[in-house]
PDB file of C-alpha atoms and ligand atoms in Angstrom:
ATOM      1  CA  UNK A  41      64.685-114.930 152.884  1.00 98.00           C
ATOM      2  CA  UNK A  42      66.192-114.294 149.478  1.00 98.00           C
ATOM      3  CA  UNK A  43      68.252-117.141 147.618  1.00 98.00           C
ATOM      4  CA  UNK A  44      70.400-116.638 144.385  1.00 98.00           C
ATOM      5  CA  UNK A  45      71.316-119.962 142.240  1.00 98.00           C
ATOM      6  CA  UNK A  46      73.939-119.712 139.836  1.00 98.00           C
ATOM      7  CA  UNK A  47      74.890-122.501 137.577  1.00 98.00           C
ATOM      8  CA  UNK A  48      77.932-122.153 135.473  1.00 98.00           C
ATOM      9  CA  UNK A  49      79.056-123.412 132.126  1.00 98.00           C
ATOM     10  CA  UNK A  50      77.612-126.462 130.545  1.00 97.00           C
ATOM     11  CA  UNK A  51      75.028-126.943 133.763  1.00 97.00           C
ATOM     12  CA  UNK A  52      72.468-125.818 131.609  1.00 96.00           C
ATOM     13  CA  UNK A  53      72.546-129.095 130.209  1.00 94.00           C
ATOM     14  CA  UNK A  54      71.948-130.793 132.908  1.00 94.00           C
ATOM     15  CA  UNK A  55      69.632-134.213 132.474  1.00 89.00           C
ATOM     16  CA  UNK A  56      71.656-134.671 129.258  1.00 89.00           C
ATOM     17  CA  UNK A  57      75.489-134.294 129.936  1.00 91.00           C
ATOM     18  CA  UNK A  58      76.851-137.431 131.083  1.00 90.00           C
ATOM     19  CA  UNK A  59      74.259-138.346 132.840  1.00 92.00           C
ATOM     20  CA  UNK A  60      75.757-141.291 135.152  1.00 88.00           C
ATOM     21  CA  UNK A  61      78.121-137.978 136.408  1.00 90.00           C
ATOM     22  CA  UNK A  62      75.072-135.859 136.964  1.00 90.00           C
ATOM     23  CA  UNK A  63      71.964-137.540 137.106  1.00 87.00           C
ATOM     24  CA  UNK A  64      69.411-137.293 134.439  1.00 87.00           C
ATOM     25  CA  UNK A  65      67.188-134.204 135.935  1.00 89.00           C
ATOM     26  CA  UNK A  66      66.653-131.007 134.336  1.00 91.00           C
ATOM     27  CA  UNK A  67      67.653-128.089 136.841  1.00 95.00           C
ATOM     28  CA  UNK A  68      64.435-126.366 136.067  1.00 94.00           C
ATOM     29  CA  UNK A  69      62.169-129.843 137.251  1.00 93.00           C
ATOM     30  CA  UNK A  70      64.373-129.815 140.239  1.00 96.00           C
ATOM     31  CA  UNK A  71      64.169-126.240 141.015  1.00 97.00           C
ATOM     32  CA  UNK A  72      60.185-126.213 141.432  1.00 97.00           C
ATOM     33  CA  UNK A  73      61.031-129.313 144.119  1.00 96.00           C
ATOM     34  CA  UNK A  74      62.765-126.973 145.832  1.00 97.00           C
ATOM     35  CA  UNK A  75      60.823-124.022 145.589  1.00 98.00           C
ATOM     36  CA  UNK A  76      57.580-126.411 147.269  1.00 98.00           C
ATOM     37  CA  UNK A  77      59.815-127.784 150.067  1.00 98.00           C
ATOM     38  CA  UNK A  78      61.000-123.943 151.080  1.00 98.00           C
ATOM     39  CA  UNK A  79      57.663-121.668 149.932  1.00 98.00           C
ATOM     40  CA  UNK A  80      59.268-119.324 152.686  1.00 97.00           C
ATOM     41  CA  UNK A  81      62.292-119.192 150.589  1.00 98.00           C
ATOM     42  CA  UNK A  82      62.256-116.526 147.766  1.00 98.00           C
ATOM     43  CA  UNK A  83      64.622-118.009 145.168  1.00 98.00           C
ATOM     44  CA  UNK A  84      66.050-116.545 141.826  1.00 98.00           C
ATOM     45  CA  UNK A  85      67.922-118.827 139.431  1.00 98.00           C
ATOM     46  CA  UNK A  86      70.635-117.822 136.989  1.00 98.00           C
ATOM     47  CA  UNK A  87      72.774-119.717 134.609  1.00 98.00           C
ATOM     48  CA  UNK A  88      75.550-118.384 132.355  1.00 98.00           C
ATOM     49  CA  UNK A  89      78.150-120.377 130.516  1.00 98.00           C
ATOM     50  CA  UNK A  90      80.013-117.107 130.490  1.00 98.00           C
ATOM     51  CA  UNK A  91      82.420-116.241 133.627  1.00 98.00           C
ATOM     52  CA  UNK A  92      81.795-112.621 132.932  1.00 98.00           C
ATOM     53  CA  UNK A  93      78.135-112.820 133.261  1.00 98.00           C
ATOM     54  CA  UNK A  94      78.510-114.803 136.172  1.00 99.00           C
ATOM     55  CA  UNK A  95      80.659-112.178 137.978  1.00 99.00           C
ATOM     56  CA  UNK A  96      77.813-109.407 136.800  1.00 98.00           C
ATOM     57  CA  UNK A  97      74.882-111.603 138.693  1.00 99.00           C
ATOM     58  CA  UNK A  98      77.225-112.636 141.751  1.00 99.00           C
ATOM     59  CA  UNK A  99      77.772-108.743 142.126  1.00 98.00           C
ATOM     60  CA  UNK A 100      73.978-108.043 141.056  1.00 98.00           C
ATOM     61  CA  UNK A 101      72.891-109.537 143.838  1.00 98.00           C
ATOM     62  CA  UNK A 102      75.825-110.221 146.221  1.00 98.00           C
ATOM     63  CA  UNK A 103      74.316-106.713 148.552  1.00 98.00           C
ATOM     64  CA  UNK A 104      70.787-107.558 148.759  1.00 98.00           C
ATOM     65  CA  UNK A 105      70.400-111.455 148.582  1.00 98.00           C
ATOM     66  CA  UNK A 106      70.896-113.994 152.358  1.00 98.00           C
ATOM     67  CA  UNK A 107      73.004-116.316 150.564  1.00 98.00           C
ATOM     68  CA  UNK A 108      74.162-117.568 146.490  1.00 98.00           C
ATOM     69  CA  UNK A 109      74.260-121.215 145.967  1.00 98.00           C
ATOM     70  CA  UNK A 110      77.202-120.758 143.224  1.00 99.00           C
ATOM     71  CA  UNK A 111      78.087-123.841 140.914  1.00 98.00           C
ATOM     72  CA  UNK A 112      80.800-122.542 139.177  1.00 98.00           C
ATOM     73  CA  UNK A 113      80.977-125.461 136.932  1.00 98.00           C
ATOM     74  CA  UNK A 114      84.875-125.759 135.656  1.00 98.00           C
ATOM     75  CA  UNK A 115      85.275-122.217 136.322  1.00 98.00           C
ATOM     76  CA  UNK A 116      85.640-123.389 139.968  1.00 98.00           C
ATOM     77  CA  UNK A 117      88.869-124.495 138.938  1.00 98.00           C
ATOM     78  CA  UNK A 118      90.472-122.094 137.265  1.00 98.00           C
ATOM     79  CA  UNK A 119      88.996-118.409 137.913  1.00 98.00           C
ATOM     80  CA  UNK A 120      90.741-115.986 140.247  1.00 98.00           C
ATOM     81  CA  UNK A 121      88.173-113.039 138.909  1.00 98.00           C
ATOM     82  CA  UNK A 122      85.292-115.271 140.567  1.00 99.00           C
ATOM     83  CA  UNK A 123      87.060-116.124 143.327  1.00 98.00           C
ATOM     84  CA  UNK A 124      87.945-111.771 143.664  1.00 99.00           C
ATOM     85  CA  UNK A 125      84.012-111.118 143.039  1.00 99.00           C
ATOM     86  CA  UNK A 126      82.713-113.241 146.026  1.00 99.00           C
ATOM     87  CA  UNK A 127      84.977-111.841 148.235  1.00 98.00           C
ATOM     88  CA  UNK A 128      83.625-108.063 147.119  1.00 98.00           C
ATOM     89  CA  UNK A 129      80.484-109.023 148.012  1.00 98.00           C
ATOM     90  CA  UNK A 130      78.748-108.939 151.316  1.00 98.00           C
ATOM     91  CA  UNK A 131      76.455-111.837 150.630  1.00 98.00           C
ATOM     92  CA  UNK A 132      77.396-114.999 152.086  1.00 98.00           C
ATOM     93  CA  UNK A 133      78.295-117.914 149.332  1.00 98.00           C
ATOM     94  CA  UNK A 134      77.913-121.846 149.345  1.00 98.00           C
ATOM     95  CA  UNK A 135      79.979-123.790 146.818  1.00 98.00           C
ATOM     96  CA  UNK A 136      78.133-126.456 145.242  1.00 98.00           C
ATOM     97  CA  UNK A 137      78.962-129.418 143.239  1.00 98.00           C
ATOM     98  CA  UNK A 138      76.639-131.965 142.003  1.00 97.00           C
ATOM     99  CA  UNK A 139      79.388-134.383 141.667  1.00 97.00           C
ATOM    100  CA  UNK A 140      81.752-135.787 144.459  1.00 98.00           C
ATOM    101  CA  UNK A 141      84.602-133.441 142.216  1.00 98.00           C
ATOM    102  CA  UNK A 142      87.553-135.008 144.670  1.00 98.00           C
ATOM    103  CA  UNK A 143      86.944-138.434 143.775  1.00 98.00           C
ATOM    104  CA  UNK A 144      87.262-137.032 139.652  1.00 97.00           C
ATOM    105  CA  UNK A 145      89.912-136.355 137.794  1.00 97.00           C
ATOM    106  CA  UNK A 146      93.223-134.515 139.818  1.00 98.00           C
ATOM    107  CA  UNK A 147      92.409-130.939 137.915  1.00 97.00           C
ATOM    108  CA  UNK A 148      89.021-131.348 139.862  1.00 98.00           C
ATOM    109  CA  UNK A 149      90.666-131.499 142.875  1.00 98.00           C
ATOM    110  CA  UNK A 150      91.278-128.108 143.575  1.00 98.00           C
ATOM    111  CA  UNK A 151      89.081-124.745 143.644  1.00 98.00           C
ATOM    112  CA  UNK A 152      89.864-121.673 143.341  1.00 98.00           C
ATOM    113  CA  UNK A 153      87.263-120.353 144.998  1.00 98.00           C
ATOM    114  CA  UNK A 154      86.389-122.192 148.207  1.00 98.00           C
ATOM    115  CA  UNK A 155      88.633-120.333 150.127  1.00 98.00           C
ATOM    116  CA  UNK A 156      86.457-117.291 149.482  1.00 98.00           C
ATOM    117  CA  UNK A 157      82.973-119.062 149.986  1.00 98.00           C
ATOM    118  CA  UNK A 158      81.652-119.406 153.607  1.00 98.00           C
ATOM    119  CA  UNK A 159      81.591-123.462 153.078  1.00 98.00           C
ATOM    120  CA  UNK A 160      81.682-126.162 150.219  1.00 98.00           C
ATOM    121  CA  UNK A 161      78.978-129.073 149.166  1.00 98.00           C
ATOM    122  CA  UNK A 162      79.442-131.567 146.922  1.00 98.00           C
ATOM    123  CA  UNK A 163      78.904-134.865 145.886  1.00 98.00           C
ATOM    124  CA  UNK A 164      75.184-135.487 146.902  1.00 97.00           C
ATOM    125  CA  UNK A 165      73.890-135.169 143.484  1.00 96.00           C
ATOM    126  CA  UNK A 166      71.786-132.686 142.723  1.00 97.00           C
ATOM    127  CA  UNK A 167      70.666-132.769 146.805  1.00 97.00           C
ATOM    128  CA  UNK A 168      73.586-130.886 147.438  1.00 98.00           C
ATOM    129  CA  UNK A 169      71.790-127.454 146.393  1.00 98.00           C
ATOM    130  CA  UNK A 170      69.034-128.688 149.172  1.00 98.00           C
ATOM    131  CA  UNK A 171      71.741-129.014 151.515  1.00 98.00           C
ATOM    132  CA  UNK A 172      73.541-125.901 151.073  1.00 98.00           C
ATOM    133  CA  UNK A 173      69.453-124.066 151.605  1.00 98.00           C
ATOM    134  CA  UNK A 174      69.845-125.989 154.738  1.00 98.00           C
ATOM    135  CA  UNK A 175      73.433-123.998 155.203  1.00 97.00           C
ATOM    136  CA  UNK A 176      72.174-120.789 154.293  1.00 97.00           C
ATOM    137  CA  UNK A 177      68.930-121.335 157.127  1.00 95.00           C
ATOM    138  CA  UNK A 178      71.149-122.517 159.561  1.00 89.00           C
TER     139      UNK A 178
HETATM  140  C1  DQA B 269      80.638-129.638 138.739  1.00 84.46           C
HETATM  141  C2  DQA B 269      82.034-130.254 138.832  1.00 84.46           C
HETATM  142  C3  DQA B 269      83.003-129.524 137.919  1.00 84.46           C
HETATM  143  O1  DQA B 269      84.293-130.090 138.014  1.00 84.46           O
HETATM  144  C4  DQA B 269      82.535-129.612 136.482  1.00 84.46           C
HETATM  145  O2  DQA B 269      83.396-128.882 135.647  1.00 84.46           O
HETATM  146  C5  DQA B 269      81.132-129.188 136.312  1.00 84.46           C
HETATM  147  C6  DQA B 269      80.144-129.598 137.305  1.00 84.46           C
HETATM  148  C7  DQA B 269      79.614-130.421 139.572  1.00 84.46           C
HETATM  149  O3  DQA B 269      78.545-129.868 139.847  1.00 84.46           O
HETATM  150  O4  DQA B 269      79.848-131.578 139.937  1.00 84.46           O
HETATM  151  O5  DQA B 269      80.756-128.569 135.319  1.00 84.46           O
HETATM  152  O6  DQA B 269      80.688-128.321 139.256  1.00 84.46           O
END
């Protein structure tokens, strides 16, 4: 089984942005804890802080991949072209949010592209990637 991450904008600095909001790991330490609790799981990580580039990797591997754990970062509240390129693709894909983004700030409130993903996850720190594996398993 074949897992794409993708982080979005400013997840990259993870560990050191605001770290009471999102925990003070590094994506890449947490990554190789989840690559030893799945070894059966073949996963690929991507981060872009650049919608466009995030569009190229969700089409990239949206054919070929069993699922894309997508943290969209802010672009999960504002971009209709990500929200358009998950539902080109045939790959299924798990919105993830680190933080719990409904009990943040109103503009947090709503996404733009969980209507296109096959489920959302957020708000178990950065346990909700683990969680949405467990979605993608089944
Ligand atoms: C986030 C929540 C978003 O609202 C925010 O813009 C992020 C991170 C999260 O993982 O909690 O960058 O997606």
């Amino acid at each position: 089984m074949k897992i794409q991450i993708i982080n979005g904008p400013n997840l990259n600095l993870l560990g050191v942005r605001e770290p009471g909001v999102y925990g003070s790991a590094s994506f890449e330490v947490y990554l190789e804890t989840l690559k030893n609790r799945y070894p059966e799981i073949e996963f690929a990580y991507y981060q872009s802080n650049v919608e466009g580039e995030i569009i190229n990797k969700i089409q990239e591997t949206g054919f070929s991949f069993d699922g894309i754990l997508l943290n969209a970062g802010a672009y999960t509240h504002t971009s209709v072209a990500i929200h358009d390129a998950i539902k080109a693709i045939k790959t299924p894909v798990i919105e993830v949010h680190i933080s719990n983004v409904h009990a943040r700030e109103e503009f947090r409130h709503q996404s733009l592209i969980a209507r296109a993903c096959k489920g959302v996850i957020a708000g178990f720190g950065l346990d909700s990637y683990r969680l949405a594996v467990e979605a993608i398993k089944g």
